Amino acid sequence: MRLETLAWAAAVLAIVYLTWATVRPLVTPIFFGAVLAYAFYPIQRRLAPKLGKVESAALLTIVTVGIGGIVTFELLMISFQVALSFYNSVVDFFDWLLQQPLPPDVREFLQSFLDQLIPRLSGYISKSAFSLPMYLLQVLIFLLTFYYTLAYAERIYHQIVLSLPEKNRELGEEILESLNKTLGALVRAWLVLNVVKGVLMTFGFLIFGVSDLYTAIVAGFLTFLFSFIPLFEGWMIWLIAAAYFAMNGAYLHAIGIALYGFFLVSPMPDYTIRPMMVARDADLDETLVFIGMIGGTWAMGVKGLIIGPIVLNLLLVLLKEWKRRVAKESSLQRTSSPSRPAPHPQA
């Protein structure tokens, strides 16, 4: 009997390991597909009575593909231009440096360094270009996760509730409620803050004379879209504007738009205002949310921006439950302990 149990345990562990090895490269698109489906679920719930659950999920997926296609194209163009400009700037800098009257040893060292650096930069850019099929596969997994999570959201939630153990069902329901509350607060804070950042970037382009009204509106819209992409957060829009001013010798304007964007658009609001908004909606401490965002990003990459605060909130739920059970056990022990007989009065 024990041998059979060990065999089953080994089989289960092998299946779990192979499953994780299969899913691990696709964890990020699956995670963000589920999170975006959670954000769009209120819209899908309103469209479902008119169109149907599957049809409304398909419609939202098509809209996401359209918007995502535009954003992806813009990102690819900007990334290519930035990478090419960086490569040319490095080459021009070393060419200029080697033309200076330098000692022979220093010149030889710089030439050797340049001979190794340029192939590495070229290889990195080529590797990024050849990684495009993997990016497209991740986009496909993201869209499939988004669609199926929306289409079968109620069934998925029902199965999660059924899987809760009867003995700790109350704790499981409390964890699900805490998860829903924290994730909802993160999504709302992300949406509201991104709208504000887009409006502020539009005004910034107009105030500092970066462009006309139409281009300023486009810049604000791109800031809004890019702010949904962790680590981009819209900062590259004001960075492009500052670089444009610097290239034309308008250094004061470059410093002005850079400070304006840094403190009012990104990244300062992402780590000050956003934790405050999440903490208020989720009844959490601001420092806890901030630690969750920073530590989560450090440990898990871009997913950690969302997972970090959620995990810390769930930890608080478990600690409160543990404290409640300890207090309950102490109370039961006090009530169950035999009381001492009252002393007899002495004559």
mmCIF file of C-alpha atoms in Angstrom:
data_model
loop_
_atom_site.group_PDB
_atom_site.id
_atom_site.type_symbol
_atom_site.label_atom_id
_atom_site.label_comp_id
_atom_site.label_asym_id
_atom_site.label_seq_id
_atom_site.Cartn_x
_atom_site.Cartn_y
_atom_site.Cartn_z
ATOM 1 C CA MET A 1 0.000 0.000 0.000
ATOM 2 C CA ARG A 2 2.819 2.382 0.876
ATOM 3 C CA LEU A 3 4.603 1.569 -2.395
ATOM 4 C CA GLU A 4 1.437 2.359 -4.346
ATOM 5 C CA THR A 5 1.096 5.704 -2.537
ATOM 6 C CA LEU A 6 4.700 6.594 -3.335
ATOM 7 C CA ALA A 7 4.148 5.689 -7.001
ATOM 8 C CA TRP A 8 1.065 7.892 -7.208
ATOM 9 C CA ALA A 9 2.894 10.755 -5.474
ATOM 10 C CA ALA A 10 5.796 10.475 -7.916
ATOM 11 C CA ALA A 11 3.396 10.453 -10.867
ATOM 12 C CA VAL A 12 1.568 13.531 -9.576
ATOM 13 C CA LEU A 13 4.838 15.396 -8.975
ATOM 14 C CA ALA A 14 6.054 14.528 -12.468
ATOM 15 C CA ILE A 15 2.792 15.747 -14.027
ATOM 16 C CA VAL A 16 2.911 18.988 -12.008
ATOM 17 C CA TYR A 17 6.541 19.599 -12.978
ATOM 18 C CA LEU A 18 5.901 18.969 -16.688
ATOM 19 C CA THR A 19 2.797 21.163 -16.575
ATOM 20 C CA TRP A 20 4.760 24.016 -15.004
ATOM 21 C CA ALA A 21 7.591 23.586 -17.529
ATOM 22 C CA THR A 22 5.015 23.795 -20.328
ATOM 23 C CA VAL A 23 3.146 26.826 -18.997
ATOM 24 C CA ARG A 24 6.082 28.772 -17.534
ATOM 25 C CA PRO A 25 7.129 30.596 -20.774
ATOM 26 C CA LEU A 26 3.525 31.771 -21.210
ATOM 27 C CA VAL A 27 2.756 32.820 -17.636
ATOM 28 C CA THR A 28 3.074 36.549 -18.367
ATOM 29 C CA PRO A 29 0.592 36.743 -21.306
ATOM 30 C CA ILE A 30 -1.837 34.431 -19.463
ATOM 31 C CA PHE A 31 -1.635 36.582 -16.338
ATOM 32 C CA PHE A 32 -2.186 39.915 -18.104
ATOM 33 C CA GLY A 33 -4.905 38.406 -20.304
ATOM 34 C CA ALA A 34 -6.799 37.364 -17.167
ATOM 35 C CA VAL A 35 -6.245 40.761 -15.507
ATOM 36 C CA LEU A 36 -7.483 42.655 -18.576
ATOM 37 C CA ALA A 37 -10.505 40.345 -18.755
ATOM 38 C CA TYR A 38 -11.234 41.213 -15.126
ATOM 39 C CA ALA A 39 -11.081 44.928 -16.019
ATOM 40 C CA PHE A 40 -13.433 44.456 -19.002
ATOM 41 C CA TYR A 41 -15.837 42.124 -17.206
ATOM 42 C CA PRO A 42 -18.265 44.917 -16.105
ATOM 43 C CA ILE A 43 -18.623 45.939 -19.783
ATOM 44 C CA GLN A 44 -19.070 42.320 -20.882
ATOM 45 C CA ARG A 45 -21.728 41.797 -18.210
ATOM 46 C CA ARG A 46 -23.746 44.712 -19.618
ATOM 47 C CA LEU A 47 -23.365 43.558 -23.209
ATOM 48 C CA ALA A 48 -24.121 39.887 -22.483
ATOM 49 C CA PRO A 49 -27.946 40.242 -22.141
ATOM 50 C CA LYS A 50 -28.086 41.899 -25.575
ATOM 51 C CA LEU A 51 -25.432 39.992 -27.524
ATOM 52 C CA GLY A 52 -24.772 36.872 -25.481
ATOM 53 C CA LYS A 53 -21.793 35.950 -23.326
ATOM 54 C CA VAL A 54 -19.677 34.443 -26.096
ATOM 55 C CA GLU A 55 -20.579 37.124 -28.656
ATOM 56 C CA SER A 56 -19.884 40.026 -26.270
ATOM 57 C CA ALA A 57 -16.543 38.459 -25.323
ATOM 58 C CA ALA A 58 -15.680 38.107 -29.028
ATOM 59 C CA LEU A 59 -16.610 41.752 -29.672
ATOM 60 C CA LEU A 60 -14.408 42.996 -26.820
ATOM 61 C CA THR A 61 -11.571 40.802 -28.054
ATOM 62 C CA ILE A 62 -11.834 42.306 -31.543
ATOM 63 C CA VAL A 63 -11.765 45.823 -30.062
ATOM 64 C CA THR A 64 -8.721 44.857 -28.000
ATOM 65 C CA VAL A 65 -6.989 43.501 -31.103
ATOM 66 C CA GLY A 66 -7.610 46.790 -32.939
ATOM 67 C CA ILE A 67 -6.323 48.989 -30.124
ATOM 68 C CA GLY A 68 -3.491 46.581 -29.328
ATOM 69 C CA GLY A 69 -2.424 46.494 -32.972
ATOM 70 C CA ILE A 70 -2.059 50.263 -33.050
ATOM 71 C CA VAL A 71 -0.132 50.329 -29.764
ATOM 72 C CA THR A 72 2.114 47.432 -30.823
ATOM 73 C CA PHE A 73 2.912 49.116 -34.148
ATOM 74 C CA GLU A 74 3.779 52.382 -32.392
ATOM 75 C CA LEU A 75 5.949 50.542 -29.866
ATOM 76 C CA LEU A 76 7.809 48.667 -32.582
ATOM 77 C CA MET A 77 8.452 51.855 -34.555
ATOM 78 C CA ILE A 78 9.623 53.775 -31.495
ATOM 79 C CA SER A 79 11.753 50.881 -30.259
ATOM 80 C CA PHE A 80 13.393 50.481 -33.662
ATOM 81 C CA GLN A 81 14.130 54.203 -33.958
ATOM 82 C CA VAL A 82 15.479 54.374 -30.389
ATOM 83 C CA ALA A 83 17.691 51.306 -30.909
ATOM 84 C CA LEU A 84 19.016 52.594 -34.249
ATOM 85 C CA SER A 85 19.631 56.069 -32.841
ATOM 86 C CA PHE A 86 21.449 54.609 -29.835
ATOM 87 C CA TYR A 87 23.609 52.444 -32.068
ATOM 88 C CA ASN A 88 24.540 55.366 -34.343
ATOM 89 C CA SER A 89 25.218 57.616 -31.346
ATOM 90 C CA VAL A 90 27.610 55.068 -29.825
ATOM 91 C CA VAL A 91 29.474 54.670 -33.117
ATOM 92 C CA ASP A 92 29.692 58.453 -33.662
ATOM 93 C CA PHE A 93 30.900 59.031 -30.106
ATOM 94 C CA PHE A 94 33.745 56.539 -30.365
ATOM 95 C CA ASP A 95 34.704 57.832 -33.823
ATOM 96 C CA TRP A 96 34.930 61.337 -32.392
ATOM 97 C CA LEU A 97 36.827 60.097 -29.335
ATOM 98 C CA LEU A 98 39.399 58.226 -31.435
ATOM 99 C CA GLN A 99 40.100 61.380 -33.447
ATOM 100 C CA GLN A 100 41.238 63.210 -30.330
ATOM 101 C CA PRO A 101 44.964 63.475 -29.414
ATOM 102 C CA LEU A 102 45.083 60.537 -27.017
ATOM 103 C CA PRO A 103 48.045 58.496 -25.754
ATOM 104 C CA PRO A 104 48.729 55.380 -27.867
ATOM 105 C CA ASP A 105 47.815 53.005 -25.021
ATOM 106 C CA VAL A 106 44.483 54.728 -24.428
ATOM 107 C CA ARG A 107 43.740 54.784 -28.164
ATOM 108 C CA GLU A 108 44.545 51.066 -28.450
ATOM 109 C CA PHE A 109 42.324 50.264 -25.470
ATOM 110 C CA LEU A 110 39.402 52.269 -26.901
ATOM 111 C CA GLN A 111 39.803 50.662 -30.321
ATOM 112 C CA SER A 112 39.811 47.195 -28.778
ATOM 113 C CA PHE A 113 36.757 48.055 -26.686
ATOM 114 C CA LEU A 114 34.945 49.414 -29.758
ATOM 115 C CA ASP A 115 35.772 46.298 -31.784
ATOM 116 C CA GLN A 116 34.049 44.193 -29.125
ATOM 117 C CA LEU A 117 31.167 46.555 -28.375
ATOM 118 C CA ILE A 118 29.830 47.102 -31.898
ATOM 119 C CA PRO A 119 29.313 43.380 -32.704
ATOM 120 C CA ARG A 120 27.605 42.911 -29.361
ATOM 121 C CA LEU A 121 25.215 45.803 -30.021
ATOM 122 C CA SER A 122 24.495 44.513 -33.514
ATOM 123 C CA GLY A 123 23.860 41.035 -32.137
ATOM 124 C CA TYR A 124 21.505 42.359 -29.477
ATOM 125 C CA ILE A 125 19.471 44.349 -32.003
ATOM 126 C CA SER A 126 19.336 41.373 -34.376
ATOM 127 C CA LYS A 127 18.272 39.082 -31.539
ATOM 128 C CA SER A 128 15.463 41.466 -30.628
ATOM 129 C CA ALA A 129 14.300 41.524 -34.245
ATOM 130 C CA PHE A 130 14.320 37.731 -34.519
ATOM 131 C CA SER A 131 12.331 37.484 -31.271
ATOM 132 C CA LEU A 132 9.282 38.902 -33.047
ATOM 133 C CA PRO A 133 7.671 35.437 -33.635
ATOM 134 C CA MET A 134 7.828 34.757 -29.880
ATOM 135 C CA TYR A 135 6.202 38.122 -29.185
ATOM 136 C CA LEU A 136 3.414 37.327 -31.640
ATOM 137 C CA LEU A 137 2.869 33.941 -29.967
ATOM 138 C CA GLN A 138 2.590 35.650 -26.590
ATOM 139 C CA VAL A 139 0.075 38.124 -28.036
ATOM 140 C CA LEU A 140 -1.980 35.187 -29.343
ATOM 141 C CA ILE A 141 -1.944 33.494 -25.917
ATOM 142 C CA PHE A 142 -2.876 36.829 -24.315
ATOM 143 C CA LEU A 143 -5.898 37.258 -26.602
ATOM 144 C CA LEU A 144 -7.078 33.663 -26.158
ATOM 145 C CA THR A 145 -6.836 34.014 -22.369
ATOM 146 C CA PHE A 146 -8.692 37.318 -22.523
ATOM 147 C CA TYR A 147 -11.484 35.858 -24.661
ATOM 148 C CA TYR A 148 -12.051 32.611 -22.754
ATOM 149 C CA THR A 149 -11.837 34.320 -19.354
ATOM 150 C CA LEU A 150 -14.528 36.789 -20.395
ATOM 151 C CA ALA A 151 -16.736 34.209 -22.113
ATOM 152 C CA TYR A 152 -16.665 31.735 -19.212
ATOM 153 C CA ALA A 153 -16.070 34.064 -16.245
ATOM 154 C CA GLU A 154 -19.120 32.919 -14.279
ATOM 155 C CA ARG A 155 -18.312 29.258 -14.836
ATOM 156 C CA ILE A 156 -14.686 29.800 -13.761
ATOM 157 C CA TYR A 157 -15.775 31.598 -10.585
ATOM 158 C CA HIS A 158 -18.325 28.878 -9.829
ATOM 159 C CA GLN A 159 -15.659 26.183 -10.152
ATOM 160 C CA ILE A 160 -13.308 28.118 -7.855
ATOM 161 C CA VAL A 161 -16.030 28.395 -5.198
ATOM 162 C CA LEU A 162 -16.835 24.677 -5.496
ATOM 163 C CA SER A 163 -13.165 23.805 -5.031
ATOM 164 C CA LEU A 164 -13.031 25.520 -1.626
ATOM 165 C CA PRO A 165 -12.735 23.003 1.213
ATOM 166 C CA GLU A 166 -15.820 22.757 3.420
ATOM 167 C CA LYS A 167 -13.778 22.954 6.605
ATOM 168 C CA ASN A 168 -12.238 26.346 5.720
ATOM 169 C CA ARG A 169 -14.881 27.640 3.320
ATOM 170 C CA GLU A 170 -15.360 30.849 5.291
ATOM 171 C CA LEU A 171 -11.636 31.611 5.094
ATOM 172 C CA GLY A 172 -11.574 30.763 1.379
ATOM 173 C CA GLU A 173 -14.484 33.106 0.668
ATOM 174 C CA GLU A 174 -12.748 35.844 2.660
ATOM 175 C CA ILE A 175 -9.581 35.348 0.588
ATOM 176 C CA LEU A 176 -11.583 35.551 -2.661
ATOM 177 C CA GLU A 177 -13.293 38.717 -1.450
ATOM 178 C CA SER A 178 -9.957 40.263 -0.506
ATOM 179 C CA LEU A 179 -8.490 39.271 -3.879
ATOM 180 C CA ASN A 180 -11.425 40.822 -5.728
ATOM 181 C CA LYS A 181 -11.255 44.008 -3.646
ATOM 182 C CA THR A 182 -7.515 44.523 -4.103
ATOM 183 C CA LEU A 183 -7.496 43.684 -7.806
ATOM 184 C CA GLY A 184 -10.466 45.984 -8.386
ATOM 185 C CA ALA A 185 -8.675 48.807 -6.565
ATOM 186 C CA LEU A 186 -5.539 48.267 -8.680
ATOM 187 C CA VAL A 187 -7.519 48.286 -11.942
ATOM 188 C CA ARG A 188 -9.510 51.402 -11.003
ATOM 189 C CA ALA A 189 -6.377 53.252 -9.889
ATOM 190 C CA TRP A 190 -4.605 52.285 -13.105
ATOM 191 C CA LEU A 191 -7.500 53.463 -15.288
ATOM 192 C CA VAL A 192 -8.173 56.767 -13.511
ATOM 193 C CA LEU A 193 -4.504 57.688 -13.159
ATOM 194 C CA ASN A 194 -3.779 56.875 -16.802
ATOM 195 C CA VAL A 195 -6.587 59.160 -17.976
ATOM 196 C CA VAL A 196 -5.224 61.985 -15.819
ATOM 197 C CA LYS A 197 -1.684 61.393 -17.097
ATOM 198 C CA GLY A 198 -2.899 61.551 -20.704
ATOM 199 C CA VAL A 199 -4.655 64.878 -20.076
ATOM 200 C CA LEU A 200 -1.611 66.304 -18.284
ATOM 201 C CA MET A 201 0.692 65.279 -21.126
ATOM 202 C CA THR A 202 -1.572 67.030 -23.646
ATOM 203 C CA PHE A 203 -1.435 70.234 -21.590
ATOM 204 C CA GLY A 204 2.325 69.827 -21.164
ATOM 205 C CA PHE A 205 2.889 69.680 -24.929
ATOM 206 C CA LEU A 206 0.802 72.847 -25.321
ATOM 207 C CA ILE A 207 2.329 74.751 -22.381
ATOM 208 C CA PHE A 208 5.928 74.143 -23.463
ATOM 209 C CA GLY A 209 5.171 74.603 -27.152
ATOM 210 C CA VAL A 210 6.216 71.112 -28.209
ATOM 211 C CA SER A 211 3.574 70.859 -30.948
ATOM 212 C CA ASP A 212 0.184 72.025 -32.121
ATOM 213 C CA LEU A 213 -3.140 71.012 -30.554
ATOM 214 C CA TYR A 214 -3.674 67.914 -32.724
ATOM 215 C CA THR A 215 -0.224 66.458 -32.024
ATOM 216 C CA ALA A 216 -0.585 67.292 -28.321
ATOM 217 C CA ILE A 217 -3.860 65.331 -28.210
ATOM 218 C CA VAL A 218 -2.166 62.403 -29.973
ATOM 219 C CA ALA A 219 0.690 62.555 -27.432
ATOM 220 C CA GLY A 220 -1.820 62.500 -24.575
ATOM 221 C CA PHE A 221 -3.641 59.540 -26.102
ATOM 222 C CA LEU A 222 -0.379 57.632 -26.565
ATOM 223 C CA THR A 223 0.548 58.435 -22.954
ATOM 224 C CA PHE A 224 -2.784 56.973 -21.858
ATOM 225 C CA LEU A 225 -2.196 53.798 -23.882
ATOM 226 C CA PHE A 226 1.465 53.326 -22.986
ATOM 227 C CA SER A 227 0.656 53.801 -19.294
ATOM 228 C CA PHE A 228 -1.074 50.414 -19.362
ATOM 229 C CA ILE A 229 2.253 48.816 -20.289
ATOM 230 C CA PRO A 230 4.320 48.313 -17.113
ATOM 231 C CA LEU A 231 7.751 49.978 -17.090
ATOM 232 C CA PHE A 232 6.801 52.221 -20.038
ATOM 233 C CA GLU A 233 4.156 54.143 -18.052
ATOM 234 C CA GLY A 234 4.145 57.023 -20.549
ATOM 235 C CA TRP A 235 7.540 58.447 -19.561
ATOM 236 C CA MET A 236 8.968 57.932 -23.054
ATOM 237 C CA ILE A 237 6.520 60.494 -24.497
ATOM 238 C CA TRP A 238 7.938 63.386 -22.492
ATOM 239 C CA LEU A 239 11.436 61.942 -22.976
ATOM 240 C CA ILE A 240 11.016 62.202 -26.761
ATOM 241 C CA ALA A 241 9.821 65.797 -26.363
ATOM 242 C CA ALA A 242 12.807 66.663 -24.153
ATOM 243 C CA ALA A 243 15.200 65.041 -26.653
ATOM 244 C CA TYR A 244 13.591 67.050 -29.476
ATOM 245 C CA PHE A 245 14.196 70.322 -27.610
ATOM 246 C CA ALA A 246 17.770 69.332 -26.698
ATOM 247 C CA MET A 247 18.617 68.479 -30.307
ATOM 248 C CA ASN A 248 17.416 71.951 -31.345
ATOM 249 C CA GLY A 249 19.365 73.731 -28.613
ATOM 250 C CA ALA A 250 16.300 74.652 -26.498
ATOM 251 C CA TYR A 251 17.784 73.318 -23.287
ATOM 252 C CA LEU A 252 15.510 75.243 -20.924
ATOM 253 C CA HIS A 253 12.437 73.867 -22.677
ATOM 254 C CA ALA A 254 13.978 70.390 -22.546
ATOM 255 C CA ILE A 255 14.564 70.654 -18.792
ATOM 256 C CA GLY A 256 11.075 72.112 -18.286
ATOM 257 C CA ILE A 257 9.184 69.364 -20.128
ATOM 258 C CA ALA A 258 11.397 66.720 -18.471
ATOM 259 C CA LEU A 259 10.643 67.989 -14.948
ATOM 260 C CA TYR A 260 6.962 68.431 -15.796
ATOM 261 C CA GLY A 261 6.720 64.894 -17.150
ATOM 262 C CA PHE A 262 8.793 63.329 -14.379
ATOM 263 C CA PHE A 263 6.765 64.799 -11.515
ATOM 264 C CA LEU A 264 3.267 64.978 -13.034
ATOM 265 C CA VAL A 265 3.127 62.166 -15.619
ATOM 266 C CA SER A 266 5.622 59.380 -14.959
ATOM 267 C CA PRO A 267 7.270 57.854 -13.008
ATOM 268 C CA MET A 268 6.644 59.913 -9.852
ATOM 269 C CA PRO A 269 2.810 59.541 -9.769
ATOM 270 C CA ASP A 270 3.104 55.786 -10.370
ATOM 271 C CA TYR A 271 4.882 55.315 -7.040
ATOM 272 C CA THR A 272 3.173 58.035 -4.998
ATOM 273 C CA ILE A 273 -0.405 58.720 -6.122
ATOM 274 C CA ARG A 274 -1.181 55.180 -7.325
ATOM 275 C CA PRO A 275 -0.321 53.490 -3.982
ATOM 276 C CA MET A 276 -2.472 56.097 -2.213
ATOM 277 C CA MET A 277 -5.443 55.377 -4.508
ATOM 278 C CA VAL A 278 -5.082 51.605 -4.144
ATOM 279 C CA ALA A 279 -4.677 51.854 -0.372
ATOM 280 C CA ARG A 280 -7.826 53.969 -0.075
ATOM 281 C CA ASP A 281 -10.008 51.658 -2.200
ATOM 282 C CA ALA A 282 -8.663 48.415 -0.734
ATOM 283 C CA ASP A 283 -8.433 49.599 2.899
ATOM 284 C CA LEU A 284 -4.696 48.975 2.966
ATOM 285 C CA ASP A 285 -1.725 50.896 4.255
ATOM 286 C CA GLU A 286 -0.017 53.054 1.623
ATOM 287 C CA THR A 287 3.431 51.827 2.635
ATOM 288 C CA LEU A 288 2.271 48.223 2.254
ATOM 289 C CA VAL A 289 1.001 48.893 -1.271
ATOM 290 C CA PHE A 290 4.229 50.687 -2.178
ATOM 291 C CA ILE A 291 6.355 47.824 -0.845
ATOM 292 C CA GLY A 292 4.171 45.360 -2.720
ATOM 293 C CA MET A 293 4.631 47.202 -6.023
ATOM 294 C CA ILE A 294 8.392 47.683 -5.680
ATOM 295 C CA GLY A 295 9.163 44.293 -4.189
ATOM 296 C CA GLY A 296 6.796 42.490 -6.535
ATOM 297 C CA THR A 297 8.382 44.095 -9.599
ATOM 298 C CA TRP A 298 11.840 43.253 -8.298
ATOM 299 C CA ALA A 299 10.950 39.614 -7.648
ATOM 300 C CA MET A 300 8.541 38.795 -10.513
ATOM 301 C CA GLY A 301 9.048 41.445 -13.175
ATOM 302 C CA VAL A 302 6.131 43.455 -14.532
ATOM 303 C CA LYS A 303 3.612 40.969 -13.106
ATOM 304 C CA GLY A 304 4.758 41.932 -9.633
ATOM 305 C CA LEU A 305 3.204 45.401 -9.922
ATOM 306 C CA ILE A 306 -0.158 43.686 -9.506
ATOM 307 C CA ILE A 307 0.775 40.462 -7.717
ATOM 308 C CA GLY A 308 2.833 42.185 -4.992
ATOM 309 C CA PRO A 309 0.033 44.230 -3.338
ATOM 310 C CA ILE A 310 -2.416 41.331 -3.734
ATOM 311 C CA VAL A 311 -0.084 38.854 -2.017
ATOM 312 C CA LEU A 312 0.594 41.219 0.880
ATOM 313 C CA ASN A 313 -3.127 41.806 1.316
ATOM 314 C CA LEU A 314 -3.801 38.053 1.333
ATOM 315 C CA LEU A 315 -1.044 37.668 3.914
ATOM 316 C CA LEU A 316 -2.873 40.161 6.142
ATOM 317 C CA VAL A 317 -6.080 38.143 5.742
ATOM 318 C CA LEU A 318 -4.283 34.959 6.803
ATOM 319 C CA LEU A 319 -2.625 36.709 9.751
ATOM 320 C CA LYS A 320 -6.004 38.051 10.931
ATOM 321 C CA GLU A 321 -7.523 34.578 10.628
ATOM 322 C CA TRP A 322 -4.622 33.044 12.557
ATOM 323 C CA LYS A 323 -4.943 35.694 15.264
ATOM 324 C CA ARG A 324 -8.708 35.068 15.489
ATOM 325 C CA ARG A 325 -8.223 31.322 15.840
ATOM 326 C CA VAL A 326 -5.519 31.726 18.482
ATOM 327 C CA ALA A 327 -7.805 34.049 20.461
ATOM 328 C CA LYS A 328 -10.697 31.577 20.073
ATOM 329 C CA GLU A 329 -8.580 28.638 21.292
ATOM 330 C CA SER A 330 -7.353 30.668 24.276
ATOM 331 C CA SER A 331 -10.931 31.557 25.159
ATOM 332 C CA LEU A 332 -12.036 27.906 24.932
ATOM 333 C CA GLN A 333 -9.146 26.806 27.142
ATOM 334 C CA ARG A 334 -10.063 29.372 29.771
ATOM 335 C CA THR A 335 -13.721 28.333 29.806
ATOM 336 C CA SER A 336 -12.968 24.586 29.787
ATOM 337 C CA SER A 337 -10.393 24.705 32.610
ATOM 338 C CA PRO A 338 -11.938 23.544 35.970
ATOM 339 C CA SER A 339 -12.578 26.352 38.352
ATOM 340 C CA ARG A 340 -10.993 26.150 41.757
ATOM 341 C CA PRO A 341 -13.346 25.510 44.678
ATOM 342 C CA ALA A 342 -14.046 28.512 46.826
ATOM 343 C CA PRO A 343 -12.142 28.460 50.161
ATOM 344 C CA HIS A 344 -14.227 27.535 53.246
ATOM 345 C CA PRO A 345 -14.521 30.242 55.838
ATOM 346 C CA GLN A 346 -12.504 29.486 58.920
ATOM 347 C CA ALA A 347 -14.319 29.347 62.226
#
